[in-house]
XYZ file of C-alpha atoms in Angstrom:
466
model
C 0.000 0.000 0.000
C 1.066 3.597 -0.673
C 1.748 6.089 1.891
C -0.972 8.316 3.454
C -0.294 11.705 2.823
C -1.473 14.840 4.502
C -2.262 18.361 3.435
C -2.123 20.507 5.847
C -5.269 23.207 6.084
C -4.950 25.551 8.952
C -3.069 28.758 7.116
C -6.209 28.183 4.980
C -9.428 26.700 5.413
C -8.487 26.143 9.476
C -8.705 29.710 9.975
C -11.324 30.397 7.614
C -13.698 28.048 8.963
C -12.986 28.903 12.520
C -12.069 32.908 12.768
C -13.090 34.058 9.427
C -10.137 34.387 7.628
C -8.194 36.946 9.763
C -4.829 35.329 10.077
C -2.146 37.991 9.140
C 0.730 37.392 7.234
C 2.902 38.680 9.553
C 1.440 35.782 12.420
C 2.066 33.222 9.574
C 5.332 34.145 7.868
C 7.540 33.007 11.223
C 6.517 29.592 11.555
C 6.457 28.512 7.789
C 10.334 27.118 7.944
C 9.316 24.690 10.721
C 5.953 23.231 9.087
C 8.270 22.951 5.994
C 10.141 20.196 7.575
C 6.647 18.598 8.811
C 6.643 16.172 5.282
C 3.466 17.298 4.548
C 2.455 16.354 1.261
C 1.023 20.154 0.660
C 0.197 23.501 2.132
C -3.435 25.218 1.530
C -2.464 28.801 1.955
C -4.206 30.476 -0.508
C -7.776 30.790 -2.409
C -10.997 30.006 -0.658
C -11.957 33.599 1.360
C -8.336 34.556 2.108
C -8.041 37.187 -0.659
C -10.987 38.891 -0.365
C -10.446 38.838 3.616
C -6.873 40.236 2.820
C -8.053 43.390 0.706
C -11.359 43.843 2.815
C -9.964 43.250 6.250
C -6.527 43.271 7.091
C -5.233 45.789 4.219
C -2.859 43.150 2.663
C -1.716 42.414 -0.653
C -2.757 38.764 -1.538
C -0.480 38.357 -4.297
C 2.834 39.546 -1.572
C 1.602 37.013 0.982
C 1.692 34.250 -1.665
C 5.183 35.380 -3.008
C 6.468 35.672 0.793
C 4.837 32.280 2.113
C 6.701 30.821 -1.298
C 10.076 32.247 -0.371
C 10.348 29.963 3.002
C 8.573 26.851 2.026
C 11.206 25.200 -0.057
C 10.369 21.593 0.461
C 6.365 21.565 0.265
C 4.176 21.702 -2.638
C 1.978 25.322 -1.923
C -1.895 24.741 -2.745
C -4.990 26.944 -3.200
C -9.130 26.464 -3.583
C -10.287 28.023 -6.640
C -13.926 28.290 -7.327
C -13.759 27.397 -11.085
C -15.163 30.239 -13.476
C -16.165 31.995 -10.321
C -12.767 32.133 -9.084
C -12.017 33.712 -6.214
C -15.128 35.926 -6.188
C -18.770 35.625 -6.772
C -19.585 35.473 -10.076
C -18.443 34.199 -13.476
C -15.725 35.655 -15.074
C -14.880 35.643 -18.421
C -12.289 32.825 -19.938
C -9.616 35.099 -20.730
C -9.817 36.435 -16.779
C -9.451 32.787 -15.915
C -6.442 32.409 -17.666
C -4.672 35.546 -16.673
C -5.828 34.733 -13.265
C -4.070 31.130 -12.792
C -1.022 31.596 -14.838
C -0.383 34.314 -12.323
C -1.225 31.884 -9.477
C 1.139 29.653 -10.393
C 3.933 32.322 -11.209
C 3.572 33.550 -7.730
C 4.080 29.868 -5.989
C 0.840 27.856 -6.387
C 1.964 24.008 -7.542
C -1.384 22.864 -6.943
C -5.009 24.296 -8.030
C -7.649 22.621 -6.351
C -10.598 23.579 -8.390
C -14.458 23.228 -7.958
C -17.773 23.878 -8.825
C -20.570 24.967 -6.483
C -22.985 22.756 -8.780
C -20.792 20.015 -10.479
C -21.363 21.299 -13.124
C -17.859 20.491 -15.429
C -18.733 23.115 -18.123
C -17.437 25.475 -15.720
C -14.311 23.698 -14.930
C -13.436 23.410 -18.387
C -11.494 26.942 -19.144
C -9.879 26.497 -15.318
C -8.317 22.838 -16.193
C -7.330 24.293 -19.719
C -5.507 27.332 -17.800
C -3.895 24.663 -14.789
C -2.333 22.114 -17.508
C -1.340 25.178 -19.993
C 0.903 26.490 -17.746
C 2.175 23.695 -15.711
C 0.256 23.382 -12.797
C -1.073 20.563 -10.923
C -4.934 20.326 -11.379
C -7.064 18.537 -8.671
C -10.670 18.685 -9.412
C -12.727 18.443 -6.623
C -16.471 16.958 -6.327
C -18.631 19.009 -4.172
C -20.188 16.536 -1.758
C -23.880 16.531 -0.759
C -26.731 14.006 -0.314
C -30.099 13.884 -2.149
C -32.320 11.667 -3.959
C -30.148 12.814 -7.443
C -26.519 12.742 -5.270
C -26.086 9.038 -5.118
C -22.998 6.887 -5.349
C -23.213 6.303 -9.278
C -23.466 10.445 -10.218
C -20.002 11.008 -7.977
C -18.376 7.782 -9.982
C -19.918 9.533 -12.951
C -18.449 13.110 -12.066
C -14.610 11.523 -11.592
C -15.119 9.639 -15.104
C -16.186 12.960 -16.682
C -12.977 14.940 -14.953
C -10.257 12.273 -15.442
C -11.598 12.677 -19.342
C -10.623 16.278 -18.817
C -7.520 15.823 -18.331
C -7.693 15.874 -13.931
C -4.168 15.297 -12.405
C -6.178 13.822 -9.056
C -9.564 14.384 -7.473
C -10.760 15.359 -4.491
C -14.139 14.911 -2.637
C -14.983 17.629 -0.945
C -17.376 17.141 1.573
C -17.756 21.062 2.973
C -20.602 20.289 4.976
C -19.084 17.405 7.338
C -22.249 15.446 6.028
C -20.216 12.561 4.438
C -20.745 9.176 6.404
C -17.927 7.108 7.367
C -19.068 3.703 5.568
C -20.414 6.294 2.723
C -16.703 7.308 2.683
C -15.266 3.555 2.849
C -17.975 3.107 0.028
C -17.290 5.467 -2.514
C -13.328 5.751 -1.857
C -13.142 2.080 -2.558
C -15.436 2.022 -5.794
C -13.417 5.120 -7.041
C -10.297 3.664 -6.741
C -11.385 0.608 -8.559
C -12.438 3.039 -11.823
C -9.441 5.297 -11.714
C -5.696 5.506 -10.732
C -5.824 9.104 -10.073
C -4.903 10.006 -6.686
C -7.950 10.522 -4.291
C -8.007 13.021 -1.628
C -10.776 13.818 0.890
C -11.691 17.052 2.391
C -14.398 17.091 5.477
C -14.963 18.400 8.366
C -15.539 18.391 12.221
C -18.799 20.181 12.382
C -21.038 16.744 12.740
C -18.507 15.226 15.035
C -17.430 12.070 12.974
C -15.017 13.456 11.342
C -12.430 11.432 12.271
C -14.146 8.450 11.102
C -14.743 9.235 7.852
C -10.825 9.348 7.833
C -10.309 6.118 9.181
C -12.404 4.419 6.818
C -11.605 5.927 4.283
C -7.747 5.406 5.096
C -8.659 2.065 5.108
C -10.476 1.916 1.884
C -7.189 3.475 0.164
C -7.810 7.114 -0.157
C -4.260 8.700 -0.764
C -4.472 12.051 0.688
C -6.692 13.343 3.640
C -6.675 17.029 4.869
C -6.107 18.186 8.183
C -5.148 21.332 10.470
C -2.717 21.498 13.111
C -5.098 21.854 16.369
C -5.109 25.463 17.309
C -6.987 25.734 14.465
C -8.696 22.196 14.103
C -11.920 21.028 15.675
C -15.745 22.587 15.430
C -16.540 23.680 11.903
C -12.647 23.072 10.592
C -10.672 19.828 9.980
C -9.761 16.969 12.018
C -6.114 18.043 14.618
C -3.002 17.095 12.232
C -1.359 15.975 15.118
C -3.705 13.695 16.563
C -4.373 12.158 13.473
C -0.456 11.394 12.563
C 0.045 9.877 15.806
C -3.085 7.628 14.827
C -2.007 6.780 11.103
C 1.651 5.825 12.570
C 0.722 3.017 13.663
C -0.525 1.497 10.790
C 1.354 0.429 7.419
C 0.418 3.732 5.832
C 2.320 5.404 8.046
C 2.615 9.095 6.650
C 5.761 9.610 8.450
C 4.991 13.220 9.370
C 7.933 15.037 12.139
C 6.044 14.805 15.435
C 8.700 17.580 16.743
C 8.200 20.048 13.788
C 4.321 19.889 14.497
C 4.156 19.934 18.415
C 6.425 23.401 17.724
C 4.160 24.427 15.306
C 1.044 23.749 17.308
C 2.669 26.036 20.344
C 3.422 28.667 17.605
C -0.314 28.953 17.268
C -2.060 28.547 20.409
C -1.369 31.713 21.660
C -2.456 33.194 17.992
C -5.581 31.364 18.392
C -6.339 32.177 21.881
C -6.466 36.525 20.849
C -9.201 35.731 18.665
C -11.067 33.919 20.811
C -10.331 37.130 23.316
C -11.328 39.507 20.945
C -14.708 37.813 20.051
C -13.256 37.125 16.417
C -13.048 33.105 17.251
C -17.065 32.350 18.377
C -17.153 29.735 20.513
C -20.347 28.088 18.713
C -18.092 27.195 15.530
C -16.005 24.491 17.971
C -19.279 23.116 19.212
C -20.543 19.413 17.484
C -23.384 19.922 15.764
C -24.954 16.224 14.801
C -27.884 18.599 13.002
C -25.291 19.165 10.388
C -26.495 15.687 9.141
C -29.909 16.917 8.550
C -29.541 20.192 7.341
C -26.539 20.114 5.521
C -25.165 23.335 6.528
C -21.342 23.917 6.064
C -19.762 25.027 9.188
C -18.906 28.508 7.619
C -22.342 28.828 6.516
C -23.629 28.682 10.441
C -21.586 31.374 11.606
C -22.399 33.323 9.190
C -26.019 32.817 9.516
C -25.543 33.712 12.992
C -23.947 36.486 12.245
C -26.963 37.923 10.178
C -29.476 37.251 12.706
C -27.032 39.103 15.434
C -27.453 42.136 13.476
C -31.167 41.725 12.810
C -31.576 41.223 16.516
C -33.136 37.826 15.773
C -31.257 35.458 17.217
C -34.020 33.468 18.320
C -35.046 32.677 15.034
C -31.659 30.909 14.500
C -33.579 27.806 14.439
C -36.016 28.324 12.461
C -33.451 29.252 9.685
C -32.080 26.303 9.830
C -34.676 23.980 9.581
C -35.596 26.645 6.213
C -32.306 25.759 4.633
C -33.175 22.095 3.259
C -36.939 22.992 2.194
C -34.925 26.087 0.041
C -32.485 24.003 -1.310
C -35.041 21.416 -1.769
C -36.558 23.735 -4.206
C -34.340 24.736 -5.891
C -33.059 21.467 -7.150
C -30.612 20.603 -4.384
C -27.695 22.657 -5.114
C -24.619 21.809 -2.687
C -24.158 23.732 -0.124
C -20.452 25.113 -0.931
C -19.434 29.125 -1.958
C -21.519 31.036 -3.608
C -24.363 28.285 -3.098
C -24.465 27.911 0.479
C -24.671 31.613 0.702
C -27.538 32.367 -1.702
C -29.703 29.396 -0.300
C -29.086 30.607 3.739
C -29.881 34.136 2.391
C -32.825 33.574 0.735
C -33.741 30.999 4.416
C -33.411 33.785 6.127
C -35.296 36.253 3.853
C -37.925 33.626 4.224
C -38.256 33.476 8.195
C -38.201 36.747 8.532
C -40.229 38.580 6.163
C -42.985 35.572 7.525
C -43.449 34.704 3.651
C -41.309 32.562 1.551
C -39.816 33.739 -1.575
C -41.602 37.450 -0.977
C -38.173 38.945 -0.665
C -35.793 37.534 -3.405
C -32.049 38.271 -3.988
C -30.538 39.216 -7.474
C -28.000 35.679 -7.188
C -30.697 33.441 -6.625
C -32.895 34.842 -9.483
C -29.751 34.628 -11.807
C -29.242 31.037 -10.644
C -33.047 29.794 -11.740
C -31.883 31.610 -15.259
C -29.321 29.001 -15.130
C -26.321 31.990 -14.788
C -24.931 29.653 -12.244
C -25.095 26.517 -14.448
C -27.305 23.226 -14.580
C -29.120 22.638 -11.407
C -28.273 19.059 -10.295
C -32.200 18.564 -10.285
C -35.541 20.196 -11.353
C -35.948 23.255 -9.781
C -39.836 23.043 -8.251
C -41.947 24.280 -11.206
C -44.211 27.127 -8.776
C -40.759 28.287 -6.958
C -39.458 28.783 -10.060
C -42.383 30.829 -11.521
C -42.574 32.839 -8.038
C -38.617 33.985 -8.890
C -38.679 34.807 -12.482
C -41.811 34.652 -14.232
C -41.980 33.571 -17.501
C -38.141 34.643 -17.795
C -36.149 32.643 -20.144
C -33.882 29.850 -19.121
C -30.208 29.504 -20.588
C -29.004 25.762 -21.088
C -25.668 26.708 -22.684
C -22.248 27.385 -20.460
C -23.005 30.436 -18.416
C -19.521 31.766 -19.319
C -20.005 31.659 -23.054
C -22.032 34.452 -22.815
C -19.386 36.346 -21.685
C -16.720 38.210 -23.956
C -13.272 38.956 -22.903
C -13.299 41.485 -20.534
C -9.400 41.674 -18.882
C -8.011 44.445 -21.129
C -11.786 46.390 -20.743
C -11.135 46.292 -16.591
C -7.226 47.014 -17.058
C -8.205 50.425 -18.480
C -10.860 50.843 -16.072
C -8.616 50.381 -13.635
C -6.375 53.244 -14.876
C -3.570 54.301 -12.719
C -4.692 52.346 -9.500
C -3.846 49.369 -11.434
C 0.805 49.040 -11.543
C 0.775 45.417 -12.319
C -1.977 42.608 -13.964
C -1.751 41.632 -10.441
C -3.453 44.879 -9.128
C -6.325 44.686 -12.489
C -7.013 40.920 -11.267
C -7.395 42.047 -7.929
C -9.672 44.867 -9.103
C -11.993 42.745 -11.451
C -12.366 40.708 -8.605
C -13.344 42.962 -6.032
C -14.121 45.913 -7.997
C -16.408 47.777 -4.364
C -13.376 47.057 -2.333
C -10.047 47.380 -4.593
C -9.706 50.625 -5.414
C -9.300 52.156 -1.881
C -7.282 49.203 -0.933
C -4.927 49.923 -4.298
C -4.818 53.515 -3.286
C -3.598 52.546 0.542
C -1.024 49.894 -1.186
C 0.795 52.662 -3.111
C 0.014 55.731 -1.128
C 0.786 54.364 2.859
C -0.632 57.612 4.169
C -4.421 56.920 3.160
C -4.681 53.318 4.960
C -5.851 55.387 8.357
C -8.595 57.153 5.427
C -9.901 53.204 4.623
C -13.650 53.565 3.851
C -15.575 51.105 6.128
C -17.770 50.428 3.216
C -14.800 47.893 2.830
C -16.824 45.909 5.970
C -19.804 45.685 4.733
C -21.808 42.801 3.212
C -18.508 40.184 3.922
C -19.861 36.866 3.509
C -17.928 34.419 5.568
C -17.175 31.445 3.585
C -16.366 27.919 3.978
C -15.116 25.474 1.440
């Protein structure tokens, strides 16, 4: 048997799922020599929320934390989460963006693009895996994992078939929710390995408290890579504790050989980290509570605190509940979509819109009408007939690849971007976040306007988990 291999999550989706994104690069730059020598088979330390929470938030420059996390990891391979033609932001971009966008990813130190789509829907994986293998990258395609009548063993086998055919370097199943099951896991693991020699890896986490499981039986039905965090920032709505799980995977043939010493220093490096956000409120307590609900409704771990969130500033708290339980009847109508970025945020929106206006559907956002166009792509099922009339009428429906309709558009924002724009860098940065870059562009090059930062930079952040 091969050996297990671990990617390590915390500089990533560990801090993303548990303190919204809001690790500096100054608190991660000092300890990325000693995870270096962990063996980890890669990093995630880029992609997912972490740009937009860099621009938005902490008044960084994405693009310079990449290039200075890739100057002191020498040994690892350096991964991201990219959201396919949405990218990094929240809706499609045209192909030509795309391409810019991951060439430059990989210039600045990405080896390895894991790449998804909120619907599986592979026409909109298809100019992100042309960009990856263009330029040299590694391309891991992963499967958004949900349950439904329509998600069933056969449609994931068919999914990997369709992505191998694409050209996929490895896959990954991607269960963002935590709602995978662990003899699901040993299930599907084994009957994908016996279709495909790619390499398998499998993403979960702790929210429904069985996380750990899933690992194990998957480990034992030959998955090749799982993905953990070191446990400052494990546990609750992130991954299972690196540590923990090395120690437990040591003892077995597998064996990932990880250096106990290099991640007991690196775990100390962070607890203190960990414990001022919890201080300063920015770590909530609720995302490191099990939540066995997760099972019925779904709900990525991201996508709770966030829902929280809204109600806190609603005053309406009490109705947390009842949002909840609204979640699977929305998605439910609207053909079961999983629950992963921009999804999960569009269906808790619109569950929340529903609870408390008192009326469902009476109060409908612009994303969710564009996704019953079919902007988004195919819905993995029907959407319900009446829902569907409620949103749009008698609006027409496009069937073709959302992004077709779009025409090149990277040399229109470059000169729209004008002088704020010094490097493609800066115009990728601005087409992405187009509200938010320009006053962070004018703070990177002129130091004395960061104290002037508009706070409209704050608003309408949608905490995201992948």
């Amino acid at each position: 048997m091969n050996q297990l291999k671990i990617t390590e999550t915390a500089l990533r989706d560990g801090h993303q799922s548990l303190i919204a994104t809001r690790l500096t690069t100054e608190e991660i730059l000092p300890i990325l020599e000693t995870m270096d020598k962990v063996g980890y088979h890669s990093m995630e330390v880029w992609g997912g929320a972490t740009f937009d929470a860099c621009i938005r938030f902490l008044n960084e420059d994405p693009w310079e934390r990449l290039r200075e996390i890739r100057k002191r990891v020498k040994n690892t391979k350096l991964q991201m989460l990219l959201r396919g033609q949405n990218l990094l932001g929240y809706r499609n971009y045209a192909d030509d963006l795309v391409d810019k966008f991951i060439k430059l990813s990989l210039e600045n130190g990405i080896d390895i693009i894991r790449v998804f789509d909120a619907l599986n829907d592979v026409r909109n994986l298809e100019a992100s895996m042309k960009a990856i293998k263009k330029y040299g990258g590694h391309c891991q395609c992963a499967i958004s994992y949900t349950t439904s009548d329509v998600h069933t063993t056969e449609y994931y086998l068919e999914l990997l078939k369709s992505m191998e055919a694409m050209g996929a370097d490895s896959i990954c199943i991607k269960d963002m929710a935590g709602v995978l099951t662990p003899y699901n896991a040993y299930d599907l693991v084994k009957k994908m390995k016996s279709i495909s020699n790619l390499p398998i890896e499998l993403h979960t986490h702790c929210t429904s408290g069985i996380a750990d499981m899933i690992y194990m039986k998957a480990v034992e039905a030959g998955v090749d890579i799982i993905d953990t965090a070191i446990s400052p920032f494990s546990g609750g709505t992130s991954q299972p504790p690196t540590e923990s799980l090395a120690v437990t995977f040591s003892e077995m043939e597998r064996n990932p050989g990880l250096n106990m010493d290099a991640l007991l220093e690196t775990a100390e490096y962070f607890k203190p980290i960990r414990d001022t956000y919890m201080e300063k409120g920015t770590l909530n307590p609720k995302v490191l509570l099990t939540e066995p609900q997760t099972l019925n409704y779904k709900v990525p771990g991201g996508m709770l605190s966030n829902l929280l969130s809204q109600l806190k500033q609603q005053n309406a708290t009490q109705k947390y509940e009842d949002v909840l339980k609204e979640v699977p009847r929305v998605r439910a109508d609207l053909g079961y979509p999983p629950l992963v970025t921009p999804m999960s945020q569009m269906v808790g929106t619109q569950a929340l819109f529903n609870v408390l206006s008192g009326e469902r559907y009476k109060l409908i956002p612009k994303e969710i009408k564009d996704y019953v166009k079919g902007q988004y792509g195919k819905a993995p099922a029907p959407i319900d007939e009446e829902v569907k009339k409620k949103i749009i009428g008698e609006e027409e429906v496009i069937t073709i690849r959302p992004a077709d309709l779009l025409e090149p558009e990277f040399e229109k924002i470059k000169s729209e971007a004008g002088n704020l724009a010094k490097c493609d860098e800066d115009v990728l940065t601005y087409a992405l976040f187009p509200q938010v870059a320009p006053n962070f562009l004018e703070s990177k090059y002129n130091p004395k306007k960061e104290e002037e930062l508009s706070e409209e930079n704050k608003v309408h952040y949608i905490t995201v988990t992948m």
